[in-house]
XYZ file of C-alpha atoms in Angstrom:
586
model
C -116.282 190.639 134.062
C -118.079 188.684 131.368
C -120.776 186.203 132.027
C -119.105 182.997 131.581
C -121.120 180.350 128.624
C -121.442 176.924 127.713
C -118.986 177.488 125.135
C -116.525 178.671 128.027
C -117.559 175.536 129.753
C -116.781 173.578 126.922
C -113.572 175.020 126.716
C -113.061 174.219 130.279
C -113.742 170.713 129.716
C -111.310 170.211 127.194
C -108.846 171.408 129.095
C -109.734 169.125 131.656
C -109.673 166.261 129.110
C -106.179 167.409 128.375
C -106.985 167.860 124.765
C -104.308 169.672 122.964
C -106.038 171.214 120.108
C -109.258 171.257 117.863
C -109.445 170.955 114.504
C -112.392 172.606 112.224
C -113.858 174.576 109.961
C -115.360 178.287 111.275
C -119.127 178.665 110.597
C -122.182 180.489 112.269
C -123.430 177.506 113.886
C -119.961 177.071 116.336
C -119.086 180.795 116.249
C -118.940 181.256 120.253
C -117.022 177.703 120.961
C -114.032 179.204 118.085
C -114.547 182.786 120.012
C -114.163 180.950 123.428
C -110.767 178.781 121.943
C -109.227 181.648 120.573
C -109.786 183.334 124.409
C -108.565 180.425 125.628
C -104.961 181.583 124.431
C -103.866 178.367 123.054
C -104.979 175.352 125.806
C -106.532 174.182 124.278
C -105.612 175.724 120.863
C -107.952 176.094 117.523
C -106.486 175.044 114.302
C -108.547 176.258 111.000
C -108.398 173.871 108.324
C -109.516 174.774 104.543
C -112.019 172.039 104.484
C -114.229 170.011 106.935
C -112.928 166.492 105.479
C -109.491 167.745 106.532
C -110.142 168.706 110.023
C -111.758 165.879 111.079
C -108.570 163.712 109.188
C -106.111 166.071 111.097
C -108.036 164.918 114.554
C -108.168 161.268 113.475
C -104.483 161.729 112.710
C -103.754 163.429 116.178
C -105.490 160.038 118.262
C -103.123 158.139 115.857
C -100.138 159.853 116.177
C -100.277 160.438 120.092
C -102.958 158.049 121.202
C -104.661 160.630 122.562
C -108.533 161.752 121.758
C -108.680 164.192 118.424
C -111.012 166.664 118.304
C -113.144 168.047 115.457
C -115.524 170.682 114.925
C -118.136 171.892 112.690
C -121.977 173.086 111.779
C -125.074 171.502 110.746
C -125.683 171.286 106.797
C -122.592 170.521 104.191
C -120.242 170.962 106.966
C -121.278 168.301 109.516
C -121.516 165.961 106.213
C -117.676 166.672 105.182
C -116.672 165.658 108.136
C -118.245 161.862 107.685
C -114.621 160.495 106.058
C -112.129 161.521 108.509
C -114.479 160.092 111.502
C -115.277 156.986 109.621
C -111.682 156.349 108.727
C -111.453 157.060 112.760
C -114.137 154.219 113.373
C -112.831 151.487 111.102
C -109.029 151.741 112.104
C -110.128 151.891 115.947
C -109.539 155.674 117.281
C -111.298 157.799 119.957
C -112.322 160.914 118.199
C -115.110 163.350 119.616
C -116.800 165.612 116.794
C -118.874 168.889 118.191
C -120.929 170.370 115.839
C -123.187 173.192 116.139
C -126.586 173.677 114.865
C -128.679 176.790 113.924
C -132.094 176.039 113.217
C -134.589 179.077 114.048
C -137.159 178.234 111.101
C -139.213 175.047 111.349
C -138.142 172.167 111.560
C -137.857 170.644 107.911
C -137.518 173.737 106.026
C -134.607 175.438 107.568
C -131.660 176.431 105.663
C -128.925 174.007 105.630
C -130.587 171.933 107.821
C -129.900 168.033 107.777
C -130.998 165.460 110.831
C -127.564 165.081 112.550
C -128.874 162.680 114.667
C -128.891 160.402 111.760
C -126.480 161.757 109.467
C -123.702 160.616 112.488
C -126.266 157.277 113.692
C -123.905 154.777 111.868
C -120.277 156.086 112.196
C -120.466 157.622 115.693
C -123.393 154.892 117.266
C -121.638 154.241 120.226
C -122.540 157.638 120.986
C -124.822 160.839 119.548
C -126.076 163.764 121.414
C -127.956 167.016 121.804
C -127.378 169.445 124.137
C -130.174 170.892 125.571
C -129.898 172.626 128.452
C -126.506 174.118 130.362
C -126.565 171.766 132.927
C -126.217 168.739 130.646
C -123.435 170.237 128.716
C -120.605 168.760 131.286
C -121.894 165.363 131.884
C -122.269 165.134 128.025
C -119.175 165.437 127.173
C -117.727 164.078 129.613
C -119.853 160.939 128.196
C -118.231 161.426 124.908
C -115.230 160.974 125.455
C -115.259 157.990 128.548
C -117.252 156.659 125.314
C -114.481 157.469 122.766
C -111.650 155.962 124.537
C -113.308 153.114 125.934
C -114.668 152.100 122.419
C -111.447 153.469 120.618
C -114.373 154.971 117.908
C -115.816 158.562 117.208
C -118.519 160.132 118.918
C -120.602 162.962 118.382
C -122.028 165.828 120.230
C -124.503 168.537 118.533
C -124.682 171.723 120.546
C -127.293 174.645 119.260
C -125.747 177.845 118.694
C -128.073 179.625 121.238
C -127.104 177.137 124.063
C -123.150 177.771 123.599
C -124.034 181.539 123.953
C -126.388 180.846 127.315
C -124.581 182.783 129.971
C -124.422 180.440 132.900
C -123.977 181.059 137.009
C -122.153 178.585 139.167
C -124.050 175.423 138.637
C -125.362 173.936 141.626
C -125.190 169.852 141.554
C -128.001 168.964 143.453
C -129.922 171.389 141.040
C -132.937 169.608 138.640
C -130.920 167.852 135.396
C -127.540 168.768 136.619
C -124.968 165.956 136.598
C -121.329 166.318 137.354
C -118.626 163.695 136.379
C -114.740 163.265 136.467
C -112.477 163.119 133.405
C -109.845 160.858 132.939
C -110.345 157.048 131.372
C -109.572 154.738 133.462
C -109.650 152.097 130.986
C -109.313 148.416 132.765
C -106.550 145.845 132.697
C -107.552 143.110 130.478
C -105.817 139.737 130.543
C -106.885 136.116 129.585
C -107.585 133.357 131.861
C -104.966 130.959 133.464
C -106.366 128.312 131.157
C -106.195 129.813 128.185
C -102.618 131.222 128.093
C -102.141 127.869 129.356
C -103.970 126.385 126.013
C -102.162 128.753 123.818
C -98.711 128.045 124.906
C -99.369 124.256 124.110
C -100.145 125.405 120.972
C -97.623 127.448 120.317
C -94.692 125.124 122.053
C -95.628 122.320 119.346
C -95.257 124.214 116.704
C -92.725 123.521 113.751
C -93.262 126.328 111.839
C -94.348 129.400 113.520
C -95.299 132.643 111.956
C -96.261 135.551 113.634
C -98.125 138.466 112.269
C -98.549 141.938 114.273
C -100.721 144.680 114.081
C -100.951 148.291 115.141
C -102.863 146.256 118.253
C -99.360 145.539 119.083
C -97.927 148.660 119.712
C -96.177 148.938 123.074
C -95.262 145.296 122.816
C -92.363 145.080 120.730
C -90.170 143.457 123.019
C -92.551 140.863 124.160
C -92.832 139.916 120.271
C -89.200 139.957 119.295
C -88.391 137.684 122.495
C -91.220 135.228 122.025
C -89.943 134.532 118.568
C -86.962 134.192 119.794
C -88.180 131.587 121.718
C -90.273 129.419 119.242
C -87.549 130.639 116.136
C -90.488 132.364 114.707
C -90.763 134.223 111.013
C -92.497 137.925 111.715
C -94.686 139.719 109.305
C -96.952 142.737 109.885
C -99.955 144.313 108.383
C -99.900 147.469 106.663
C -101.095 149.332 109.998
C -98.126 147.527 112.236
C -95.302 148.222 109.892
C -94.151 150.749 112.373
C -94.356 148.462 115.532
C -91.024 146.604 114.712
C -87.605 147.351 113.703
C -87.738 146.176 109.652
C -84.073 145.495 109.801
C -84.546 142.572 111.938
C -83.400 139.564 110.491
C -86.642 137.418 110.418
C -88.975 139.833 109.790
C -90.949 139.524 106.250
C -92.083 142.781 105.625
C -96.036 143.828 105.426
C -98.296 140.773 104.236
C -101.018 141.437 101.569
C -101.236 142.897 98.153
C -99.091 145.656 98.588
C -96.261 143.349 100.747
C -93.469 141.622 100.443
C -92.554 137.951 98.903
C -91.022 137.025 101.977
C -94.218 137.946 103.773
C -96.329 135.709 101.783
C -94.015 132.924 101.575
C -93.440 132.840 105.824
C -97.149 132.274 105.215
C -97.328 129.744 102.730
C -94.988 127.302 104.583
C -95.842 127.960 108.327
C -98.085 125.408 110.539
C -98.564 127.524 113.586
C -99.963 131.259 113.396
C -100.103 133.853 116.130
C -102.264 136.871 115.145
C -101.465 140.244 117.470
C -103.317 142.649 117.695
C -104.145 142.717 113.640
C -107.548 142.885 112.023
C -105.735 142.738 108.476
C -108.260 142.594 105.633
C -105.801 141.098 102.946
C -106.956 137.215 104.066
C -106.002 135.489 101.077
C -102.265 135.946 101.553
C -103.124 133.736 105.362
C -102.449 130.344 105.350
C -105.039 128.168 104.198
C -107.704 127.093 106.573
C -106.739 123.962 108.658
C -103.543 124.581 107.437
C -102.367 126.169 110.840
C -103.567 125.940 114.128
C -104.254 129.732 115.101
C -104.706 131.561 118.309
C -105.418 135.264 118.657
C -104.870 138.282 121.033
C -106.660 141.270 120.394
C -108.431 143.593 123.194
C -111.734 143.968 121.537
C -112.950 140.282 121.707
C -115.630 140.942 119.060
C -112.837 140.725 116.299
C -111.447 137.503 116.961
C -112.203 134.840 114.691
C -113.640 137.373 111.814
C -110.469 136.809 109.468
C -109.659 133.633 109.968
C -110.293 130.720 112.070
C -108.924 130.850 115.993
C -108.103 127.439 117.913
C -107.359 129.256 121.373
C -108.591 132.980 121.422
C -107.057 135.262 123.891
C -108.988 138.314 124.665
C -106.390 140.844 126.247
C -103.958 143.597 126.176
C -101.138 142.582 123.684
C -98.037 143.818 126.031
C -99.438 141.972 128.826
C -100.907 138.717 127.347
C -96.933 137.916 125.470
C -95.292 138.336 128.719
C -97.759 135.810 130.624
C -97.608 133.605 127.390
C -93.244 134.239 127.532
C -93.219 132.592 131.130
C -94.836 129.135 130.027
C -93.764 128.733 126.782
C -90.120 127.314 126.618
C -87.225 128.020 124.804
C -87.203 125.606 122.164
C -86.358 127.342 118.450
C -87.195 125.483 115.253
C -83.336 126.582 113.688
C -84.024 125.260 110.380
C -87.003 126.855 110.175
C -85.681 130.163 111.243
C -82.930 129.610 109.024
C -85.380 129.335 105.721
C -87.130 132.329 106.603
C -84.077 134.714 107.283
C -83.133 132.991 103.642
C -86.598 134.156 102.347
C -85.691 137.891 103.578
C -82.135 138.343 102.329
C -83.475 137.568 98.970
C -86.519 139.609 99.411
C -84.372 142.475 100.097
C -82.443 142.037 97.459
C -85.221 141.461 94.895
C -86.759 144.870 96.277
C -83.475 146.902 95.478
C -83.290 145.348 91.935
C -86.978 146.514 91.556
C -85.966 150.203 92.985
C -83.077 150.084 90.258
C -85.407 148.703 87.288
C -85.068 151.704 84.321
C -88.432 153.998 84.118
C -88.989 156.870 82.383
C -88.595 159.197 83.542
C -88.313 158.315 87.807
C -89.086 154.833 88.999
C -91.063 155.314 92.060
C -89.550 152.278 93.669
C -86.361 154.360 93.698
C -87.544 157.657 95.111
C -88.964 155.598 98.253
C -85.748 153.249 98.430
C -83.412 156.612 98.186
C -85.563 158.055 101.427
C -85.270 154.769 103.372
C -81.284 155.125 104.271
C -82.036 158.978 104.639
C -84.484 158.806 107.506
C -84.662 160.821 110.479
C -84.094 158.596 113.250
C -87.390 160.236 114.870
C -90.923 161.646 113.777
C -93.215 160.494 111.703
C -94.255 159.467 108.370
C -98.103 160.558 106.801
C -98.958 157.803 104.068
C -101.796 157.920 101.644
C -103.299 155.982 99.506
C -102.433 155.069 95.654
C -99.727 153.251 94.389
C -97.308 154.864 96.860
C -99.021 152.425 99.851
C -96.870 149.777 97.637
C -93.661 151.522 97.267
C -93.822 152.583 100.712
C -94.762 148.906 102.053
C -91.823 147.330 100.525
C -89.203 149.850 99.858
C -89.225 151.800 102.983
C -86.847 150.448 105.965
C -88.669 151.957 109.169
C -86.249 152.330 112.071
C -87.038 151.973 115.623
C -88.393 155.856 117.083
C -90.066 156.316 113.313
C -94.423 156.310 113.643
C -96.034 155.553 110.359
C -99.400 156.105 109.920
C -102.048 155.385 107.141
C -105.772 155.752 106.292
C -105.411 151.763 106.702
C -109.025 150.240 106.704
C -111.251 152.945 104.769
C -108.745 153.372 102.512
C -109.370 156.503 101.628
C -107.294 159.689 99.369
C -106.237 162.644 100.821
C -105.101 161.962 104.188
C -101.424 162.271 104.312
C -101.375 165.754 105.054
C -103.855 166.212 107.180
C -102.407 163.264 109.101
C -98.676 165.212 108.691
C -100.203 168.541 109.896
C -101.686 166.581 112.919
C -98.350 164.853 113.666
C -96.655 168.386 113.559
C -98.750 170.418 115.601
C -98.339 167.325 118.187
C -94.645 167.318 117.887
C -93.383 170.869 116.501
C -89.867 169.677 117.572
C -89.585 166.922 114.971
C -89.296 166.087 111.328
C -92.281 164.622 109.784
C -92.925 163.470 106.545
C -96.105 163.245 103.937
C -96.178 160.579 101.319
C -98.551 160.662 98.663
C -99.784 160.981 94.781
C -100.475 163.811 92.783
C -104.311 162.282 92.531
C -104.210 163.174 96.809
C -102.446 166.442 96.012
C -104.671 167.919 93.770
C -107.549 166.736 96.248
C -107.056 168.562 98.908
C -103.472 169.146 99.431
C -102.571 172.029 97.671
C -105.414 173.749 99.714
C -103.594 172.444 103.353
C -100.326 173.828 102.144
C -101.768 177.406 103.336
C -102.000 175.598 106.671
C -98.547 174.655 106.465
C -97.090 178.109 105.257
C -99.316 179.813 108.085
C -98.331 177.701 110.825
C -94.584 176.974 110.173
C -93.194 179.512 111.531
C -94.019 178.130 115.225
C -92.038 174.828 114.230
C -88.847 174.378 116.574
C -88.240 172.021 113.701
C -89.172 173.191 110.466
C -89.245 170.302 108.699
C -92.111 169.014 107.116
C -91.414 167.416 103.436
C -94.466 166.751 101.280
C -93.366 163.649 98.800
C -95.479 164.045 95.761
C -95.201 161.311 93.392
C -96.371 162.890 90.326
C -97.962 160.289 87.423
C -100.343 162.431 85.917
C -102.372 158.939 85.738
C -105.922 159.576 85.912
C -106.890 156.172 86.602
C -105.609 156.807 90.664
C -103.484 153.611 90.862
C -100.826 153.654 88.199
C -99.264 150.346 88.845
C -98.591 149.501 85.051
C -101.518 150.544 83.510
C -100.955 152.098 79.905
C -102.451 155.920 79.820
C -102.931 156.450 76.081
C -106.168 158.437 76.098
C -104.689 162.058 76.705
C -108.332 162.576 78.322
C -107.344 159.716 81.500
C -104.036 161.968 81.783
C -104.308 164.013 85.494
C -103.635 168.050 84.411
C -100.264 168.624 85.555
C -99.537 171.021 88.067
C -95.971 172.639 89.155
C -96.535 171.178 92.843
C -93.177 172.224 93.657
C -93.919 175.934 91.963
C -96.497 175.915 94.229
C -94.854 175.346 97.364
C -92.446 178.535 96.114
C -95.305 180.396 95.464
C -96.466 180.132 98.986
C -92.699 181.131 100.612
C -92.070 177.191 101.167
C -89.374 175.593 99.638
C -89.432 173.156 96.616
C -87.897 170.367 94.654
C -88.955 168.701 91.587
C -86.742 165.671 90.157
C -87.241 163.789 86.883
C -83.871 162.215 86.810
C -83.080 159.051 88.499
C -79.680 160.109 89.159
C -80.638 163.081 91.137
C -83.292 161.550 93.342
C -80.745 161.018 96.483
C -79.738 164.655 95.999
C -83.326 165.623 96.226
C -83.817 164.594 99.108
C -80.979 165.556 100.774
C -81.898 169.466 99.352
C -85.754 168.775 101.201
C -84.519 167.268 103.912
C -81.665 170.311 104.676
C -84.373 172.710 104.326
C -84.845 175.388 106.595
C -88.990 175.521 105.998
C -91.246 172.747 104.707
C -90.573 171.149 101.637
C -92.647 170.058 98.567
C -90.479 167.275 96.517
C -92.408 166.568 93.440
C -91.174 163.543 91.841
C -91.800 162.665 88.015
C -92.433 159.268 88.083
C -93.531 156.536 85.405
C -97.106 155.192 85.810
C -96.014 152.126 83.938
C -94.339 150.515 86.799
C -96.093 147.658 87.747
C -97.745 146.828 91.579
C -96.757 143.256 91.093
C -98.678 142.067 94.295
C -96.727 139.382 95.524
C -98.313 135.906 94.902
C -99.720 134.007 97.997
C -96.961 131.518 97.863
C -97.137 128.304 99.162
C -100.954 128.586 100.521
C -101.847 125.571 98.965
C -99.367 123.147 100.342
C -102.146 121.404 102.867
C -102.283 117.495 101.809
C -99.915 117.922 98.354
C -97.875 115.986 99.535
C -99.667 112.478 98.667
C -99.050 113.211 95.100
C -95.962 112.625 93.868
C -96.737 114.700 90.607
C -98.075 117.487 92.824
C -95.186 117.540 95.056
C -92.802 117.942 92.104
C -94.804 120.508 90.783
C -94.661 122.318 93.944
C -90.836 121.760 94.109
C -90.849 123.333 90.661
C -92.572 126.323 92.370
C -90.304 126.883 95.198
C -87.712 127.385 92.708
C -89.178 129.769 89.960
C -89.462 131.549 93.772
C -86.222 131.458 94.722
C -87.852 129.842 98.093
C -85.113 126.832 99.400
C -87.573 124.958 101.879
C -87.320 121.305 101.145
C -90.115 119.383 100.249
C -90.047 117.153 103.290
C -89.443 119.530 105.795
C -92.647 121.236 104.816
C -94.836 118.495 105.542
């Protein structure tokens, strides 16, 4: 029998972790970890990506898509620097991922090939938590470290391993022995609820509230019954940020849409006109669709008190889990609906909706992409999950796609950065092989890097109990990245055009490319029906404009002592179609 290593204990301790799979690149440097996964026959498993960036997006996309703790891997050099985006996009939207890289440095220090001070190179996006291995005995304890770190944080941490120390043979490690520490996995992450007083505080707040708008964030998941009843209770308007879209059912009656540039009217007028806000769980950026300062009295759940107050300003914070922290606020705040209110906002909505379906009809040439997302949105699966990335299709997916309940959404929502979707989609299938999943994105994030990760898909499909996985490419050809109504009349600014669905074919997947409007539902139906993944390359118009939705309303605080203002603001309700009357608003 084989000496056992520290790569076999490494192994070991992500099994013990429960993690899944790893993501990465193969190199020199982490040559006996890969050799111990693929021993390990598949728990946990290895899955090669064709680039760094992509690996560590496909484990940020696994701790998004399951909650659980991705794992990346890579060497020292170029490929411990390509993984920087996919852990940084981990950091800023709040996820536990653990990156391993190994190192190879047998020349001195400072001249060695490919060598690069990890230490730093990781300092700022994993600085909860960077370490060397150094000896067998620490190896354990270390990671064990990294990930109690990871999940208690919810950011990425890093753990640099030499390539000689994963080869080290090791004997039974003694814990009493010199350097040796032993530890337990699991996170037992605690129960975190706010104090008697201020629930207290924040249902007075709340219970004397007129106008009450709620908006959720991903921070909410989990709690989507505890938000639906409490506005319920107070006859509350609903709006979410990009990264809660999935947490409630859109078809709701009272619930706006996604607030910010790339949301809704509706969202930005619930806004404009409320007097009480309840931020859950959201750490939305877009602050100047909020209401205006001192225009709302504000309080706050989140579980990471540090963000509270960093948007916009908190009367009663509540520092606590979201689930929990509604249902103590549901049992002392009383039933006691503003029906008017409710009324306008659920008024707000209908013609939001129907705004949004005369936008998806508007004439383009050749596609509007309003209509290819619109089309999708009755055609759902009523399960998996949706991959979204970043371009003008964050807007057409915002506001023209209907998530049901059992649908997760994700996005690259804080970094903002291109070529995510199917990293994210790969992530989502390898977690869930039994369910569709879908990848939404531009031909800007195609050309990137997804063309490359469709030889992931057309090696790995074949495992799928389910073997759909459609790949939505909205193809512009606009060089500028955004399209959005922006003329492209220097043939230099044009993106090359590439037969995306040719080369879906090419690879033994199917594809679909549509540059009628009239055959758009048909499309999808033909990618959806599928028996192997799907590239639908739609040819879309880059002249359709964003139109962000303007923040309506937001300056309504004290207009009301000028009669000239307040007509002019009546004047403005109705070039927006928004029926509030001018009294009720003050």
């Amino acid at each position: 029998m084989a000496d056992r290593t520290v790569a076999d204990l490494v192994v070991d301790r992500l099994r013990a972790w429960r993690v899944p799979r790893a993501f990465g690149y193969p190199g020199e440097a982490i040559a006996p970890l890969v050799e111990a996964l693929d021993a390990a026959g598949g728990d946990p498993e290895f899955v090669p990506a064709r680039h760094e960036e992509t690996a560590s997006f496909m484990a940020t996309g696994h701790a998004k898509f399951t909650g659980g703790i991705g794992v990346c891997l890579a060497t020292q050099g170029p490929s411990a620097v390509h993984l920087l985006n996919g852990l940084y996009d981990a950091k800023l939207d709040s996820k536990p991922v653990v990156a391993i890289v190994g190192e190879d440095v047998t020349g001195p220090l400072g001249g060695a090939h490919e060598e690069i001070g990890l230490g730093r190179l990781f300092g700022d996006v994993c600085n909860q938590f960077v370490r060397y291995g150094r000896a067998p005995g620490q190896v354990v304890a270390l990671l064990d470290q990294a990930f109690r770190t990871a999940a208690a944080t919810r950011s990425p941490t890093c753990v640099v391993l030499p390539r000689e120390l994963q080869g080290t043979a090791v004997p039974d490690l003694q814990p009493q022995a010199a350097g040796v520490l032993t530890a337990t996995p699991g996170e037992p992450l605690a129960r975190v609820l706010p104090h008697d007083a201020d629930l207290d505080a924040a249902a007075s707040l709340l219970t004397v509230g007129q106008r009450v708008a709620i908006l959720v964030g991903q921070g909410a998941r989990g709690a989507e019954d505890e938000v639906v009843a409490l506005a319920d209770r107070l006859g509350a308007g609903v709006a979410t940020s990009l990264l809660g879209k999935p947490v409630l059912d859109e078809r709701l009656p009272f619930h706006t849409g996604v607030l910010g540039e790339a949301g809704t009217t509706a969202a930005a007028q619930l806004m404009g006109g409320a007097d009480t806000l309840l931020l859950v769980g959201t750490n939305d950026p877009w602050t100047d669709y909020f209401p205006m300062a001192g225009q709302t009295r504000t309080v706050q759940i989140d579980i990471d008190g540090r963000r509270i107050g960093t948007r916009y300003p908190v009367d009663v914070p509540l520092v606590g889990d979201a689930a929990e922290t509604l249902r103590a606020l549901l049992t002392r705040v009383h039933d006691q609906p503003n029906r008017q209110w409710r009324a306008t906002v659920e008024g707000s909505v209908d013609r939001w909706r129907q705004e949004s379906i005369a936008r998806a009809g508007a004439p383009a040439q050749p596609v509007n992409p309003q209509l290819v997302l619109h089309e999708l949105s009755h055609r759902l699966p009523r399960r998996g999950a949706i991959a979204v990335d970043v371009g003008s299709v964050i807007y057409w997916y915002a506001r023209h796609l209907e998530l049901p309940p059992g649908v997760n959404a994700q996005l690259c929502g804080t970094l903002g950065s291109m070529g995510c979707a199917l990293p994210y989609a790969l992530a989502a299938k390898f977690a869930h092989p039994d369910q569709p999943v879908l990848a939404l994105l531009g031909d800007g994030a195609m050309q990137l890097n997804g063309l490359a990760e469709l030889i992931t898909v057309a090696q790995r499909w074949h495992e799928w109990a389910d073997p759909r996985l459609v790949v939505l490419v909205l193809n512009n050809r606009d060089q500028s990245g955004m399209g959005g109504g922006r003329q492209v009349t220097d043939p230099t600014h044009r993106r090359p055009d590439v037969p995306y669905a040719g080369w879906a074919r090419l690879l033994g997947l199917h594809g679909v490319r549509v540059d009628r409007p009239d055959l758009v539902g048909a499309a999808w139906d033909e990618a959806l029906a599928a028996d192997r993944p799907c590239v639908l390359e739609a040819v879309v118009d880059p002249e359709v404009p964003l139109r962000p939705p303007e923040p309506a309303l937001a300056d309504l605080r004290g207009v009301f002592a000028d009669g000239d203002a307040a007509r002019r603001v009546r004047e403005r309700m109705l070039a927006t179609r928004m029926t509030v009357e001018a009294e009720d608003l003050v």
